[in-house]
XYZ file of C-alpha atoms in Angstrom:
219
model
C 164.233 89.797 115.223
C 164.646 93.083 113.492
C 166.888 91.699 110.769
C 164.046 89.602 109.394
C 161.812 92.684 109.177
C 164.080 95.499 108.160
C 167.548 95.490 106.640
C 169.141 98.826 105.951
C 171.231 98.628 102.821
C 174.241 100.860 102.294
C 175.591 99.860 98.908
C 177.518 101.065 95.875
C 177.544 104.830 96.179
C 179.049 106.581 93.160
C 181.439 108.768 95.148
C 184.479 107.389 96.941
C 184.275 109.662 99.971
C 181.152 108.280 101.637
C 179.400 108.740 104.936
C 175.954 107.917 106.265
C 174.255 108.552 109.585
C 171.208 106.697 110.897
C 169.380 106.497 114.204
C 166.838 104.029 115.455
C 165.195 102.646 118.570
C 166.457 99.312 119.839
C 164.671 97.283 122.486
C 166.363 94.915 124.857
C 166.693 91.525 123.217
C 166.466 92.945 119.672
C 169.130 92.929 116.971
C 169.405 95.490 114.204
C 171.726 95.079 111.256
C 172.678 96.797 108.041
C 174.864 95.826 105.106
C 177.981 97.529 103.834
C 178.735 96.523 100.248
C 182.049 98.035 99.191
C 185.217 96.953 97.335
C 187.554 94.614 99.197
C 190.030 96.190 101.618
C 187.959 99.359 102.017
C 188.292 101.017 105.414
C 184.978 101.454 107.236
C 184.637 103.482 110.436
C 181.497 102.981 112.532
C 180.662 105.485 115.267
C 177.794 104.753 117.643
C 176.048 106.467 120.527
C 173.249 105.588 122.920
C 171.362 108.845 123.446
C 169.528 107.795 126.581
C 169.510 105.123 129.168
C 165.916 104.072 128.545
C 162.839 104.463 130.672
C 162.204 102.674 133.904
C 159.111 100.551 133.131
C 157.808 100.962 136.689
C 158.209 104.649 137.560
C 158.674 106.015 134.034
C 161.911 107.773 134.942
C 165.235 107.890 133.161
C 167.673 105.492 134.789
C 171.221 106.151 133.495
C 172.754 103.736 135.944
C 170.995 100.731 134.481
C 172.169 101.146 130.881
C 172.894 97.655 129.512
C 175.898 97.101 127.227
C 175.538 97.348 123.475
C 176.976 94.324 121.704
C 178.341 94.879 118.208
C 179.764 92.609 115.563
C 180.710 92.653 111.892
C 180.348 89.555 109.737
C 181.287 88.818 106.131
C 178.138 87.383 104.581
C 179.330 84.840 102.014
C 181.518 82.773 104.380
C 180.404 84.036 107.794
C 183.849 85.364 108.739
C 183.704 87.573 111.819
C 185.629 90.815 111.278
C 184.862 92.513 114.575
C 183.203 91.778 117.894
C 182.971 94.155 120.821
C 180.895 95.612 123.649
C 180.391 99.269 124.511
C 178.511 100.800 127.428
C 177.352 104.068 125.906
C 179.266 105.386 122.864
C 182.417 104.846 120.856
C 183.666 103.708 117.472
C 185.344 100.829 115.687
C 186.717 100.193 112.232
C 187.319 97.284 109.902
C 188.442 96.522 106.367
C 185.890 94.940 104.072
C 186.421 91.543 102.449
C 183.177 91.524 100.513
C 179.603 92.204 101.531
C 179.531 92.707 105.294
C 176.804 92.811 107.915
C 177.118 95.257 110.840
C 174.881 94.389 113.799
C 173.925 95.931 117.136
C 172.061 94.194 119.933
C 171.198 94.859 123.564
C 170.887 91.789 125.798
C 167.579 91.560 127.612
C 167.702 91.950 131.383
C 163.939 92.076 131.885
C 163.290 88.350 132.123
C 160.155 86.574 130.945
C 157.695 88.823 132.805
C 159.637 92.090 132.657
C 159.096 95.039 130.331
C 161.674 95.551 127.618
C 163.197 99.021 127.637
C 163.794 100.941 124.431
C 167.005 102.841 123.657
C 167.687 105.402 120.977
C 170.907 104.534 119.155
C 172.780 106.490 116.525
C 175.257 105.049 114.033
C 177.451 107.069 111.758
C 179.334 105.311 108.968
C 182.409 106.698 107.253
C 183.807 104.795 104.285
C 187.067 105.043 102.387
C 188.839 108.376 102.597
C 186.262 109.775 105.028
C 187.193 107.079 107.557
C 190.823 108.229 107.795
C 191.768 110.656 110.573
C 194.337 112.769 108.747
C 194.924 115.046 111.740
C 195.955 112.086 113.875
C 198.009 110.698 111.003
C 199.859 113.998 110.663
C 200.693 114.003 114.373
C 201.889 110.399 114.449
C 203.906 110.545 111.224
C 205.006 114.182 111.651
C 203.619 115.157 108.270
C 203.444 118.667 106.857
C 200.246 120.149 105.456
C 201.439 119.480 101.902
C 202.221 115.853 102.744
C 198.777 115.441 104.258
C 197.137 116.799 101.109
C 199.300 114.487 98.992
C 198.225 111.547 101.146
C 194.572 112.556 100.737
C 195.042 112.718 96.975
C 196.727 109.316 96.971
C 193.940 107.745 99.041
C 191.307 109.293 96.767
C 193.064 107.911 93.688
C 193.333 104.459 95.235
C 189.678 104.585 96.221
C 188.583 105.559 92.717
C 190.650 102.760 91.206
C 189.190 100.180 93.594
C 185.680 101.467 92.975
C 186.108 101.189 89.201
C 187.443 97.650 89.527
C 184.568 96.803 91.857
C 181.970 98.168 89.440
C 183.583 96.344 86.508
C 183.458 93.090 88.455
C 179.795 93.682 89.330
C 179.028 94.510 85.706
C 180.787 91.341 84.507
C 178.882 89.233 87.045
C 175.597 90.828 86.009
C 176.411 90.274 82.325
C 177.244 86.619 82.935
C 174.022 86.151 84.873
C 172.017 87.827 82.110
C 173.662 85.729 79.396
C 173.084 82.549 81.382
C 169.437 83.476 81.949
C 168.936 84.333 78.273
C 170.533 81.042 77.244
C 168.262 79.078 79.571
C 165.201 80.936 78.312
C 166.198 80.215 74.689
C 166.716 76.518 75.371
C 163.441 76.347 77.288
C 161.630 77.995 74.372
C 163.136 75.447 71.956
C 162.199 72.611 74.286
C 158.577 73.757 74.665
C 158.276 74.344 70.910
C 159.645 70.860 70.147
C 157.342 69.357 72.776
C 154.293 71.063 71.257
C 155.250 69.883 67.743
C 155.817 66.322 68.988
C 152.471 66.276 70.802
C 150.708 67.655 67.728
C 152.228 64.946 65.500
C 151.374 62.252 68.026
C 147.809 63.551 68.232
C 147.451 63.471 64.428
C 148.859 59.919 64.259
C 146.547 58.697 67.023
C 143.471 60.289 65.449
C 144.350 58.881 62.019
C 144.789 55.430 63.512
C 141.486 55.751 65.315
C 139.653 56.785 62.149
C 141.154 53.889 60.223
C 139.965 51.431 62.842
C 136.486 52.885 62.634
C 136.736 52.757 58.816
C 136.055 56.460 58.572
C 138.982 57.033 56.194
């Protein structure tokens, strides 16, 4: 399984407007995943496309009619909550709001059987996060917004995104600080314990040797 060999990590970019495009080859029966680590309630838009229909393993020809469906799902990692689950034949998009660290996965069910040859498909994923994931043109049409109102909405979304990002980074910093302090405290106590143990063993060794010498009438 691809996830055990390669995990693409998209995490903690310093700018609120974020986007990332990747492409990869996915064989039938394989699963490929990546992680999105963003503040809670951050909008994430995932666009995907299958660039070809694979190669026929027998004649080596492109066979568009046999393109298997691409299964997709999004899962929150800490509690395993499923945020999205869907199937697409060739290309499309979906979106979700984060509730912590999330895993986005793609898989193509195998139709080759035990003795068949697994076909390989080139997939492309494009991720838009935060403000970049909002379609302001569509929003303007639906809400009948003027150009100035659209720009004001963009500014408001950017401000909200910056505020959430700062809170997210502060929370990460606090968690890291607590972990560091806990680790330092454990190291200090372990050092005291090992020092005390060495002193106790040294004293016991001296007492035992002294007792031994007395029995042998050497002292």
